[in-house]
Every structure is written in C-alpha cells, then in structure tokens.
Amino acid sequence: MNMLTPVEIARAASATGLKKSQLPPAKMLTLAVLAGAYIALAGDLATVVSDDMGKYFGYGFSQFITGVVFTVGLALVIVAGAELFTGNNMMLTVAALDGKAPWPGVLKAWLVVYAGNFAGSLLVAWLVVQSGQWAANNYLVGAKAVAWANAKVSLSWQAAFIRGILCNWMVCLAIWLSLAADDVVNKIAALFLPIMGFVACGFEHSVANMYFIPVGIVLSQVPEVVAASGLAGKIDNLNWVSMFTRNLIPVTLGNIVGGAALVGGVYWFAYLKGSSTQAAAPAATSISKPANR
C-alpha cells in the first residue's frame, strides 16, 4: 500500500512527538509563531470568502465553503513545517504515553507553542487591521469579523468547552490521517475533510480564535463596521477579558481533551500499549522526516 497502516501511523506519531519534544526552545518558539500566523491567514481568508455568502447560498453551504478555504491553514502547517498547539496535544501525548517523551517536557512544549501561536496570530491580526482590508464590500468583511468574534465570546462556558473537544478531535484526526501519506498531494487530501468538517460544524479552535477574537475586538471600535454588522448595542461582551474567560480558557481545555485523550490516548491504547514500540519504524518519509505540525 502507498500509505501507512494504522499501527504504523501510531509509531510515526510517537516518533514525531519525540522529535518535537527535543526541539531547542528558540526553534520551537519560531515555528510556533509561524503556525499561529498560518492559521490566522486561513482565518482571514475564511472571513473574506464568507462575509456575505449566507444571504445568497444559505447557512449550510456558506459553512461548507468556509471550511473548504480554511484547510489552507493546516496545509501550510504540515507541508511548510510549523508547531501548532492543537496538533501537539495529540502528537506529544502519544510520545509521552509511549515512554519516549517525559511529561514535564511535554507540558513545557505545550506552553511554549501556545505562546508562540498566540504571538503569530496577533501579528497577522495587527497586519490585517492595518491593511484596511476589512473595509471591503462596504465594510461587510469587517462586519463578519465582528459578528464571529461576538458569537464566540457569547458562548456558555460548557458550550465553548465541548466545541473545543469536538474541534480538536477532528483536527488531530486530520493530522493523524496526513501521517499515513508520503507526498504533498495525499497529505493535503487526507487532512481536507476533517478540517472542512470542524469548521462547517462551528466547533472552536483555540489558535484560530487567537486571531478571530482580537480582530473582532479592534474592529468593534469602528462605527462603520458596527453599523454594517447590525450589532450596535449588542457587543458589550466583546472585550479582551471575555476573550479569555468566555472562550480561550474553556476552548483550550476542550482542545486538550479532544486531541490528547480522544486521539492520542485512544490510538496509543489501541496500537502501542503493551506492544514493542521500540521496533524499527517502517521506511516511509512521513516517519524518517516527520513534518512539524
């Protein structure tokens, strides 16, 4: 077969997680900034593409197209190489449960990558705001950004947490599937459906929200954008405090559960627990030269 079997994917994930845990902090942080930027660029693309699509094609199809274009973010992370917190939830957990990476190192890597993702997301958010792109289509692009951000901070804690679980379950499955492929085209094809699916379903991705919510907060101060959004007087919760308390904290915890437990933990138990995981890894590019995710 021109792909890895499930047990070979599990071994590849463990080997990749070990390599990630051994990255020097400066390189880890740099690659994390890139991942945050790549996901933010995909978020900006999704905003532009979907700003007025709903009124022409309806909610469902608009969500589908939004998910289609958002896949560019993870494609950039996987193919170009970067460190993404949500993917590392799965990869480093497999390596730790497999006895290859120490848990303190895993937690440290998560913190460094999370901080780097945040920095990269904020960088793109600042560039997008400075570009004035949000004024396109009679301010509807900016209006979409404000509407999305407001919806995210209006979720209940429980809803945000559960949507975070569901999101990273699908994101990490996308990364898991991409490990099975040995070339660029098939890696992107493997990740496409799960990523499209989580976006279309409206689940919550912590790194994406590091872009969506700050952009919405800043643009909520622009009168023309607020008028175009129709949300005047309805965005009192959209602020820097609610970004954390109403979204990033519960969504991040949910992402950890979805990626570390429902993908990393489950597949470690199914394929690696009790087996000889120190056996030679299969000769495949995705193992010998694992991409940074």
PDB file of C-alpha atoms in Angstrom:
ATOM      1  CA  MET A   1       0.000   0.000   0.000  1.00  0.00           C
ATOM      2  CA  ASN A   2       1.158   3.535  -0.743  1.00  0.00           C
ATOM      3  CA  MET A   3       0.231   4.572   2.796  1.00  0.00           C
ATOM      4  CA  LEU A   4       0.984   3.626   6.364  1.00  0.00           C
ATOM      5  CA  THR A   5      -1.218   1.192   8.250  1.00  0.00           C
ATOM      6  CA  PRO A   6      -2.917   2.395  11.456  1.00  0.00           C
ATOM      7  CA  VAL A   7      -0.275   0.840  13.702  1.00  0.00           C
ATOM      8  CA  GLU A   8       2.461   2.417  11.578  1.00  0.00           C
ATOM      9  CA  ILE A   9       0.727   5.781  11.909  1.00  0.00           C
ATOM     10  CA  ALA A  10       0.783   5.354  15.697  1.00  0.00           C
ATOM     11  CA  ARG A  11       4.515   4.625  15.608  1.00  0.00           C
ATOM     12  CA  ALA A  12       5.071   7.614  13.336  1.00  0.00           C
ATOM     13  CA  ALA A  13       3.121   9.846  15.729  1.00  0.00           C
ATOM     14  CA  SER A  14       5.229   8.645  18.650  1.00  0.00           C
ATOM     15  CA  ALA A  15       8.486   9.246  16.757  1.00  0.00           C
ATOM     16  CA  THR A  16       7.334  12.679  15.627  1.00  0.00           C
ATOM     17  CA  GLY A  17       6.252  13.599  19.149  1.00  0.00           C
ATOM     18  CA  LEU A  18       9.718  12.684  20.441  1.00  0.00           C
ATOM     19  CA  LYS A  19      11.373  14.947  17.859  1.00  0.00           C
ATOM     20  CA  LYS A  20       9.026  17.781  18.774  1.00  0.00           C
ATOM     21  CA  SER A  21       9.820  17.452  22.474  1.00  0.00           C
ATOM     22  CA  GLN A  22      13.544  17.736  21.684  1.00  0.00           C
ATOM     23  CA  LEU A  23      13.345  20.946  19.645  1.00  0.00           C
ATOM     24  CA  PRO A  24      15.504  23.770  21.061  1.00  0.00           C
ATOM     25  CA  PRO A  25      13.229  26.385  22.677  1.00  0.00           C
ATOM     26  CA  ALA A  26      14.173  29.147  20.207  1.00  0.00           C
ATOM     27  CA  LYS A  27      13.349  26.971  17.195  1.00  0.00           C
ATOM     28  CA  MET A  28      10.191  25.674  18.837  1.00  0.00           C
ATOM     29  CA  LEU A  29       9.005  29.226  19.511  1.00  0.00           C
ATOM     30  CA  THR A  30       9.850  30.380  15.984  1.00  0.00           C
ATOM     31  CA  LEU A  31       7.940  27.505  14.397  1.00  0.00           C
ATOM     32  CA  ALA A  32       5.031  28.151  16.786  1.00  0.00           C
ATOM     33  CA  VAL A  33       4.833  31.788  15.691  1.00  0.00           C
ATOM     34  CA  LEU A  34       4.655  30.581  12.084  1.00  0.00           C
ATOM     35  CA  ALA A  35       1.838  28.159  12.882  1.00  0.00           C
ATOM     36  CA  GLY A  36      -0.190  30.880  14.582  1.00  0.00           C
ATOM     37  CA  ALA A  37       0.338  33.109  11.572  1.00  0.00           C
ATOM     38  CA  TYR A  38      -0.662  30.373   9.103  1.00  0.00           C
ATOM     39  CA  ILE A  39      -3.886  29.607  10.941  1.00  0.00           C
ATOM     40  CA  ALA A  40      -4.637  33.339  11.194  1.00  0.00           C
ATOM     41  CA  LEU A  41      -4.109  33.779   7.447  1.00  0.00           C
ATOM     42  CA  ALA A  42      -6.602  30.982   6.872  1.00  0.00           C
ATOM     43  CA  GLY A  43      -9.000  32.729   9.258  1.00  0.00           C
ATOM     44  CA  ASP A  44      -8.708  35.956   7.302  1.00  0.00           C
ATOM     45  CA  LEU A  45      -9.337  34.091   4.048  1.00  0.00           C
ATOM     46  CA  ALA A  46     -12.415  32.417   5.534  1.00  0.00           C
ATOM     47  CA  THR A  47     -13.740  35.807   6.679  1.00  0.00           C
ATOM     48  CA  VAL A  48     -13.340  37.396   3.265  1.00  0.00           C
ATOM     49  CA  VAL A  49     -14.856  34.472   1.368  1.00  0.00           C
ATOM     50  CA  SER A  50     -17.904  34.126   3.617  1.00  0.00           C
ATOM     51  CA  ASP A  51     -18.671  37.742   4.520  1.00  0.00           C
ATOM     52  CA  ASP A  52     -21.980  37.880   2.568  1.00  0.00           C
ATOM     53  CA  MET A  53     -22.309  34.331   1.281  1.00  0.00           C
ATOM     54  CA  GLY A  54     -25.072  33.334   3.676  1.00  0.00           C
ATOM     55  CA  LYS A  55     -27.688  35.639   2.180  1.00  0.00           C
ATOM     56  CA  TYR A  56     -27.100  34.197  -1.294  1.00  0.00           C
ATOM     57  CA  PHE A  57     -26.492  30.497  -0.598  1.00  0.00           C
ATOM     58  CA  GLY A  58     -27.867  29.885   2.894  1.00  0.00           C
ATOM     59  CA  TYR A  59     -26.197  28.930   6.137  1.00  0.00           C
ATOM     60  CA  GLY A  60     -25.191  25.342   5.361  1.00  0.00           C
ATOM     61  CA  PHE A  61     -23.428  25.932   2.052  1.00  0.00           C
ATOM     62  CA  SER A  62     -21.732  29.042   3.432  1.00  0.00           C
ATOM     63  CA  GLN A  63     -20.352  26.985   6.323  1.00  0.00           C
ATOM     64  CA  PHE A  64     -19.144  24.334   3.883  1.00  0.00           C
ATOM     65  CA  ILE A  65     -17.222  26.815   1.711  1.00  0.00           C
ATOM     66  CA  THR A  66     -15.790  28.485   4.800  1.00  0.00           C
ATOM     67  CA  GLY A  67     -14.460  25.094   5.891  1.00  0.00           C
ATOM     68  CA  VAL A  68     -13.052  24.392   2.433  1.00  0.00           C
ATOM     69  CA  VAL A  69     -10.928  27.545   2.343  1.00  0.00           C
ATOM     70  CA  PHE A  70      -9.846  27.244   5.992  1.00  0.00           C
ATOM     71  CA  THR A  71      -8.000  23.996   5.186  1.00  0.00           C
ATOM     72  CA  VAL A  72      -5.172  26.107   3.778  1.00  0.00           C
ATOM     73  CA  GLY A  73      -4.086  26.813   7.360  1.00  0.00           C
ATOM     74  CA  LEU A  74      -3.295  23.235   8.364  1.00  0.00           C
ATOM     75  CA  ALA A  75      -1.888  22.506   4.894  1.00  0.00           C
ATOM     76  CA  LEU A  76       0.662  25.283   5.459  1.00  0.00           C
ATOM     77  CA  VAL A  77       1.465  23.989   8.943  1.00  0.00           C
ATOM     78  CA  ILE A  78       2.016  20.416   7.786  1.00  0.00           C
ATOM     79  CA  VAL A  79       3.748  20.927   4.440  1.00  0.00           C
ATOM     80  CA  ALA A  80       5.770  24.071   5.161  1.00  0.00           C
ATOM     81  CA  GLY A  81       6.524  22.996   8.724  1.00  0.00           C
ATOM     82  CA  ALA A  82       5.363  24.692  11.933  1.00  0.00           C
ATOM     83  CA  GLU A  83       4.415  23.901  15.522  1.00  0.00           C
ATOM     84  CA  LEU A  84       0.686  24.002  16.252  1.00  0.00           C
ATOM     85  CA  PHE A  85      -0.589  23.674  19.819  1.00  0.00           C
ATOM     86  CA  THR A  86      -3.684  21.678  18.909  1.00  0.00           C
ATOM     87  CA  GLY A  87      -1.737  19.129  16.852  1.00  0.00           C
ATOM     88  CA  ASN A  88       0.903  18.859  19.555  1.00  0.00           C
ATOM     89  CA  ASN A  89      -1.813  17.922  22.054  1.00  0.00           C
ATOM     90  CA  MET A  90      -2.072  14.625  20.206  1.00  0.00           C
ATOM     91  CA  MET A  91       1.482  14.068  18.997  1.00  0.00           C
ATOM     92  CA  LEU A  92       3.304  14.757  22.260  1.00  0.00           C
ATOM     93  CA  THR A  93       0.753  12.766  24.241  1.00  0.00           C
ATOM     94  CA  VAL A  94       1.425   9.679  22.134  1.00  0.00           C
ATOM     95  CA  ALA A  95       5.169  10.090  22.661  1.00  0.00           C
ATOM     96  CA  ALA A  96       4.726  10.557  26.421  1.00  0.00           C
ATOM     97  CA  LEU A  97       2.388   7.583  26.842  1.00  0.00           C
ATOM     98  CA  ASP A  98       4.809   5.551  24.721  1.00  0.00           C
ATOM     99  CA  GLY A  99       7.574   6.312  27.203  1.00  0.00           C
ATOM    100  CA  LYS A 100       9.640   8.371  24.772  1.00  0.00           C
ATOM    101  CA  ALA A 101       8.999  11.940  25.905  1.00  0.00           C
ATOM    102  CA  PRO A 102       8.842  12.977  29.605  1.00  0.00           C
ATOM    103  CA  TRP A 103       5.622  14.626  30.705  1.00  0.00           C
ATOM    104  CA  PRO A 104       7.362  17.754  32.102  1.00  0.00           C
ATOM    105  CA  GLY A 105       8.909  18.263  28.654  1.00  0.00           C
ATOM    106  CA  VAL A 106       5.513  17.799  27.034  1.00  0.00           C
ATOM    107  CA  LEU A 107       3.880  20.429  29.243  1.00  0.00           C
ATOM    108  CA  LYS A 108       6.760  22.850  28.646  1.00  0.00           C
ATOM    109  CA  ALA A 109       6.453  22.354  24.877  1.00  0.00           C
ATOM    110  CA  TRP A 110       2.703  22.963  25.037  1.00  0.00           C
ATOM    111  CA  LEU A 111       3.261  26.263  26.889  1.00  0.00           C
ATOM    112  CA  VAL A 112       5.990  27.460  24.506  1.00  0.00           C
ATOM    113  CA  VAL A 113       3.980  26.539  21.420  1.00  0.00           C
ATOM    114  CA  TYR A 114       0.774  28.068  22.797  1.00  0.00           C
ATOM    115  CA  ALA A 115       2.587  31.351  23.452  1.00  0.00           C
ATOM    116  CA  GLY A 116       4.168  31.295  20.008  1.00  0.00           C
ATOM    117  CA  ASN A 117       0.846  30.540  18.318  1.00  0.00           C
ATOM    118  CA  PHE A 118      -0.703  33.498  20.152  1.00  0.00           C
ATOM    119  CA  ALA A 119       2.104  35.803  19.028  1.00  0.00           C
ATOM    120  CA  GLY A 120       1.793  34.694  15.396  1.00  0.00           C
ATOM    121  CA  SER A 121      -1.985  35.104  15.447  1.00  0.00           C
ATOM    122  CA  LEU A 122      -1.756  38.598  16.936  1.00  0.00           C
ATOM    123  CA  LEU A 123       0.856  39.582  14.352  1.00  0.00           C
ATOM    124  CA  VAL A 124      -1.453  38.680  11.476  1.00  0.00           C
ATOM    125  CA  ALA A 125      -4.420  40.287  13.256  1.00  0.00           C
ATOM    126  CA  TRP A 126      -2.467  43.542  13.529  1.00  0.00           C
ATOM    127  CA  LEU A 127      -1.392  43.378   9.879  1.00  0.00           C
ATOM    128  CA  VAL A 128      -4.952  42.713   8.723  1.00  0.00           C
ATOM    129  CA  VAL A 129      -6.319  45.647  10.714  1.00  0.00           C
ATOM    130  CA  GLN A 130      -3.570  47.943   9.426  1.00  0.00           C
ATOM    131  CA  SER A 131      -4.204  46.816   5.840  1.00  0.00           C
ATOM    132  CA  GLY A 132      -7.736  48.239   5.826  1.00  0.00           C
ATOM    133  CA  GLN A 133      -8.920  45.069   4.090  1.00  0.00           C
ATOM    134  CA  TRP A 134     -11.848  44.920   6.499  1.00  0.00           C
ATOM    135  CA  ALA A 135     -13.485  47.886   4.719  1.00  0.00           C
ATOM    136  CA  ALA A 136     -14.025  45.788   1.584  1.00  0.00           C
ATOM    137  CA  ASN A 137     -17.546  45.085   0.321  1.00  0.00           C
ATOM    138  CA  ASN A 138     -18.989  48.124   2.114  1.00  0.00           C
ATOM    139  CA  TYR A 139     -17.446  47.097   5.432  1.00  0.00           C
ATOM    140  CA  LEU A 140     -19.069  43.643   5.339  1.00  0.00           C
ATOM    141  CA  VAL A 141     -15.703  41.895   5.730  1.00  0.00           C
ATOM    142  CA  GLY A 142     -15.122  43.759   8.984  1.00  0.00           C
ATOM    143  CA  ALA A 143     -18.737  43.190   9.989  1.00  0.00           C
ATOM    144  CA  LYS A 144     -18.254  39.433   9.555  1.00  0.00           C
ATOM    145  CA  ALA A 145     -15.159  39.544  11.747  1.00  0.00           C
ATOM    146  CA  VAL A 146     -17.062  41.376  14.497  1.00  0.00           C
ATOM    147  CA  ALA A 147     -20.045  39.023  14.241  1.00  0.00           C
ATOM    148  CA  TRP A 148     -17.855  35.928  14.524  1.00  0.00           C
ATOM    149  CA  ALA A 149     -15.877  37.301  17.461  1.00  0.00           C
ATOM    150  CA  ASN A 150     -19.046  38.345  19.270  1.00  0.00           C
ATOM    151  CA  ALA A 151     -20.603  34.917  18.758  1.00  0.00           C
ATOM    152  CA  LYS A 152     -17.507  33.246  20.184  1.00  0.00           C
ATOM    153  CA  VAL A 153     -17.473  35.278  23.413  1.00  0.00           C
ATOM    154  CA  SER A 154     -21.236  34.815  23.769  1.00  0.00           C
ATOM    155  CA  LEU A 155     -20.997  31.039  24.144  1.00  0.00           C
ATOM    156  CA  SER A 156     -21.602  29.487  27.532  1.00  0.00           C
ATOM    157  CA  TRP A 157     -18.532  28.002  29.224  1.00  0.00           C
ATOM    158  CA  GLN A 158     -19.927  24.496  28.685  1.00  0.00           C
ATOM    159  CA  ALA A 159     -20.669  25.074  25.000  1.00  0.00           C
ATOM    160  CA  ALA A 160     -17.197  26.523  24.375  1.00  0.00           C
ATOM    161  CA  PHE A 161     -15.531  23.599  26.187  1.00  0.00           C
ATOM    162  CA  ILE A 162     -17.477  20.918  24.313  1.00  0.00           C
ATOM    163  CA  ARG A 163     -16.997  22.640  20.960  1.00  0.00           C
ATOM    164  CA  GLY A 164     -13.283  22.700  21.778  1.00  0.00           C
ATOM    165  CA  ILE A 165     -13.311  18.948  22.356  1.00  0.00           C
ATOM    166  CA  LEU A 166     -15.127  18.255  19.109  1.00  0.00           C
ATOM    167  CA  CYS A 167     -12.877  20.612  17.160  1.00  0.00           C
ATOM    168  CA  ASN A 168      -9.550  19.103  18.164  1.00  0.00           C
ATOM    169  CA  TRP A 169     -10.882  15.584  17.861  1.00  0.00           C
ATOM    170  CA  MET A 170     -11.332  16.346  14.156  1.00  0.00           C
ATOM    171  CA  VAL A 171      -8.172  18.445  13.773  1.00  0.00           C
ATOM    172  CA  CYS A 172      -5.986  15.734  15.282  1.00  0.00           C
ATOM    173  CA  LEU A 173      -7.690  13.098  13.163  1.00  0.00           C
ATOM    174  CA  ALA A 174      -6.762  15.249  10.149  1.00  0.00           C
ATOM    175  CA  ILE A 175      -3.118  15.255  11.269  1.00  0.00           C
ATOM    176  CA  TRP A 176      -3.288  11.531  12.062  1.00  0.00           C
ATOM    177  CA  LEU A 177      -4.569  10.782   8.558  1.00  0.00           C
ATOM    178  CA  SER A 178      -1.916  13.001   6.981  1.00  0.00           C
ATOM    179  CA  LEU A 179       0.781  10.888   8.653  1.00  0.00           C
ATOM    180  CA  ALA A 180      -0.355   7.963   6.527  1.00  0.00           C
ATOM    181  CA  ALA A 181       0.557   9.772   3.306  1.00  0.00           C
ATOM    182  CA  ASP A 182       4.012  10.100   1.840  1.00  0.00           C
ATOM    183  CA  ASP A 183       3.585  13.015  -0.578  1.00  0.00           C
ATOM    184  CA  VAL A 184       2.217  16.546  -0.543  1.00  0.00           C
ATOM    185  CA  VAL A 185      -0.940  15.927  -2.550  1.00  0.00           C
ATOM    186  CA  ASN A 186      -2.088  12.986  -0.451  1.00  0.00           C
ATOM    187  CA  LYS A 187      -1.232  14.714   2.831  1.00  0.00           C
ATOM    188  CA  ILE A 188      -3.457  17.649   1.888  1.00  0.00           C
ATOM    189  CA  ALA A 189      -6.182  15.312   0.619  1.00  0.00           C
ATOM    190  CA  ALA A 190      -6.077  13.394   3.921  1.00  0.00           C
ATOM    191  CA  LEU A 191      -6.479  16.464   6.105  1.00  0.00           C
ATOM    192  CA  PHE A 192      -9.095  18.173   3.927  1.00  0.00           C
ATOM    193  CA  LEU A 193     -12.331  16.515   5.059  1.00  0.00           C
ATOM    194  CA  PRO A 194     -11.811  16.632   8.860  1.00  0.00           C
ATOM    195  CA  ILE A 195     -10.732  20.286   8.764  1.00  0.00           C
ATOM    196  CA  MET A 196     -13.588  21.276   6.490  1.00  0.00           C
ATOM    197  CA  GLY A 197     -15.908  19.354   8.795  1.00  0.00           C
ATOM    198  CA  PHE A 198     -14.929  21.026  12.061  1.00  0.00           C
ATOM    199  CA  VAL A 199     -15.250  24.499  10.551  1.00  0.00           C
ATOM    200  CA  ALA A 200     -18.569  23.737   8.874  1.00  0.00           C
ATOM    201  CA  CYS A 201     -19.937  22.410  12.167  1.00  0.00           C
ATOM    202  CA  GLY A 202     -18.938  25.574  14.016  1.00  0.00           C
ATOM    203  CA  PHE A 203     -16.567  23.944  16.502  1.00  0.00           C
ATOM    204  CA  GLU A 204     -13.984  26.014  18.405  1.00  0.00           C
ATOM    205  CA  HIS A 205     -10.228  26.061  17.692  1.00  0.00           C
ATOM    206  CA  SER A 206      -8.145  27.912  20.283  1.00  0.00           C
ATOM    207  CA  VAL A 207      -5.417  29.048  17.888  1.00  0.00           C
ATOM    208  CA  ALA A 208      -7.887  30.241  15.260  1.00  0.00           C
ATOM    209  CA  ASN A 209      -9.706  32.193  17.975  1.00  0.00           C
ATOM    210  CA  MET A 210      -6.429  33.909  18.886  1.00  0.00           C
ATOM    211  CA  TYR A 211      -6.923  35.658  15.540  1.00  0.00           C
ATOM    212  CA  PHE A 212     -10.698  35.883  15.169  1.00  0.00           C
ATOM    213  CA  ILE A 213     -11.452  37.473  18.534  1.00  0.00           C
ATOM    214  CA  PRO A 214      -8.710  40.161  18.615  1.00  0.00           C
ATOM    215  CA  VAL A 215      -9.622  41.298  15.089  1.00  0.00           C
ATOM    216  CA  GLY A 216     -13.268  41.483  16.110  1.00  0.00           C
ATOM    217  CA  ILE A 217     -12.450  43.441  19.278  1.00  0.00           C
ATOM    218  CA  VAL A 218     -10.448  46.059  17.398  1.00  0.00           C
ATOM    219  CA  LEU A 219     -12.956  46.409  14.548  1.00  0.00           C
ATOM    220  CA  SER A 220     -15.839  46.704  17.015  1.00  0.00           C
ATOM    221  CA  GLN A 221     -14.476  50.219  17.666  1.00  0.00           C
ATOM    222  CA  VAL A 222     -15.040  51.250  14.043  1.00  0.00           C
ATOM    223  CA  PRO A 223     -18.538  52.806  13.681  1.00  0.00           C
ATOM    224  CA  GLU A 224     -18.907  51.879  10.004  1.00  0.00           C
ATOM    225  CA  VAL A 225     -18.132  48.225  10.741  1.00  0.00           C
ATOM    226  CA  VAL A 226     -20.557  48.058  13.649  1.00  0.00           C
ATOM    227  CA  ALA A 227     -23.278  49.651  11.531  1.00  0.00           C
ATOM    228  CA  ALA A 228     -22.705  47.141   8.749  1.00  0.00           C
ATOM    229  CA  SER A 229     -22.851  44.271  11.247  1.00  0.00           C
ATOM    230  CA  GLY A 230     -26.212  45.328  12.671  1.00  0.00           C
ATOM    231  CA  LEU A 231     -24.865  44.621  16.158  1.00  0.00           C
ATOM    232  CA  ALA A 232     -24.940  48.125  17.622  1.00  0.00           C
ATOM    233  CA  GLY A 233     -25.683  47.827  21.336  1.00  0.00           C
ATOM    234  CA  LYS A 234     -25.224  44.043  21.255  1.00  0.00           C
ATOM    235  CA  ILE A 235     -21.439  43.671  21.565  1.00  0.00           C
ATOM    236  CA  ASP A 236     -20.839  44.693  25.163  1.00  0.00           C
ATOM    237  CA  ASN A 237     -19.272  41.286  25.907  1.00  0.00           C
ATOM    238  CA  LEU A 238     -16.713  41.650  23.130  1.00  0.00           C
ATOM    239  CA  ASN A 239     -13.569  42.661  25.034  1.00  0.00           C
ATOM    240  CA  TRP A 240     -10.114  41.380  25.995  1.00  0.00           C
ATOM    241  CA  VAL A 241     -11.270  39.886  29.306  1.00  0.00           C
ATOM    242  CA  SER A 242     -14.153  37.904  27.798  1.00  0.00           C
ATOM    243  CA  MET A 243     -11.808  36.636  25.071  1.00  0.00           C
ATOM    244  CA  PHE A 244     -10.081  34.582  27.767  1.00  0.00           C
ATOM    245  CA  THR A 245     -12.820  33.902  30.308  1.00  0.00           C
ATOM    246  CA  ARG A 246     -15.634  33.186  27.833  1.00  0.00           C
ATOM    247  CA  ASN A 247     -13.658  31.484  25.061  1.00  0.00           C
ATOM    248  CA  LEU A 248      -9.924  30.817  25.101  1.00  0.00           C
ATOM    249  CA  ILE A 249      -9.785  29.143  28.511  1.00  0.00           C
ATOM    250  CA  PRO A 250     -12.670  26.671  28.006  1.00  0.00           C
ATOM    251  CA  VAL A 251     -11.825  26.127  24.327  1.00  0.00           C
ATOM    252  CA  THR A 252      -8.154  25.429  25.091  1.00  0.00           C
ATOM    253  CA  LEU A 253      -9.089  22.906  27.777  1.00  0.00           C
ATOM    254  CA  GLY A 254     -11.532  21.286  25.370  1.00  0.00           C
ATOM    255  CA  ASN A 255      -8.896  21.150  22.644  1.00  0.00           C
ATOM    256  CA  ILE A 256      -6.526  19.354  25.016  1.00  0.00           C
ATOM    257  CA  VAL A 257      -9.174  16.753  25.847  1.00  0.00           C
ATOM    258  CA  GLY A 258     -10.101  16.235  22.194  1.00  0.00           C
ATOM    259  CA  GLY A 259      -6.536  15.936  20.929  1.00  0.00           C
ATOM    260  CA  ALA A 260      -4.688  14.336  23.822  1.00  0.00           C
ATOM    261  CA  ALA A 261      -7.375  11.941  25.071  1.00  0.00           C
ATOM    262  CA  LEU A 262      -9.707  11.142  22.177  1.00  0.00           C
ATOM    263  CA  VAL A 263      -6.999  10.802  19.528  1.00  0.00           C
ATOM    264  CA  GLY A 264      -3.567  10.488  21.141  1.00  0.00           C
ATOM    265  CA  GLY A 265      -4.653   8.459  24.161  1.00  0.00           C
ATOM    266  CA  VAL A 266      -7.134   6.242  22.351  1.00  0.00           C
ATOM    267  CA  TYR A 267      -4.798   5.318  19.498  1.00  0.00           C
ATOM    268  CA  TRP A 268      -1.868   4.785  21.864  1.00  0.00           C
ATOM    269  CA  PHE A 269      -4.035   2.342  23.809  1.00  0.00           C
ATOM    270  CA  ALA A 270      -5.291   0.608  20.668  1.00  0.00           C
ATOM    271  CA  TYR A 271      -1.979   0.225  18.835  1.00  0.00           C
ATOM    272  CA  LEU A 272       1.016   0.874  21.105  1.00  0.00           C
ATOM    273  CA  LYS A 273       0.149  -0.085  24.677  1.00  0.00           C
ATOM    274  CA  GLY A 274       1.729  -3.412  25.504  1.00  0.00           C
ATOM    275  CA  SER A 275       3.483  -3.679  22.154  1.00  0.00           C
ATOM    276  CA  SER A 276       7.131  -3.345  21.308  1.00  0.00           C
ATOM    277  CA  THR A 277       7.121   0.263  20.166  1.00  0.00           C
ATOM    278  CA  GLN A 278      10.901   0.308  20.012  1.00  0.00           C
ATOM    279  CA  ALA A 279      10.706  -1.856  16.883  1.00  0.00           C
ATOM    280  CA  ALA A 280      12.156  -0.322  13.737  1.00  0.00           C
ATOM    281  CA  ALA A 281       9.812   2.191  12.212  1.00  0.00           C
ATOM    282  CA  PRO A 282       8.632   1.488   8.662  1.00  0.00           C
ATOM    283  CA  ALA A 283      10.670   3.048   5.910  1.00  0.00           C
ATOM    284  CA  ALA A 284       8.470   5.979   4.972  1.00  0.00           C
ATOM    285  CA  THR A 285       9.159   9.653   4.501  1.00  0.00           C
ATOM    286  CA  SER A 286       6.458  10.617   6.988  1.00  0.00           C
ATOM    287  CA  ILE A 287       8.486   8.809   9.714  1.00  0.00           C
ATOM    288  CA  SER A 288      12.067   9.340   8.684  1.00  0.00           C
ATOM    289  CA  LYS A 289      11.410  13.034   8.011  1.00  0.00           C
ATOM    290  CA  PRO A 290       8.316  13.873  10.039  1.00  0.00           C
ATOM    291  CA  ALA A 291       6.730  17.183   9.207  1.00  0.00           C
ATOM    292  CA  ASN A 292       6.313  19.699  12.007  1.00  0.00           C
ATOM    293  CA  ARG A 293       2.697  20.062  12.999  1.00  0.00           C
TER     294      ARG A 293
END
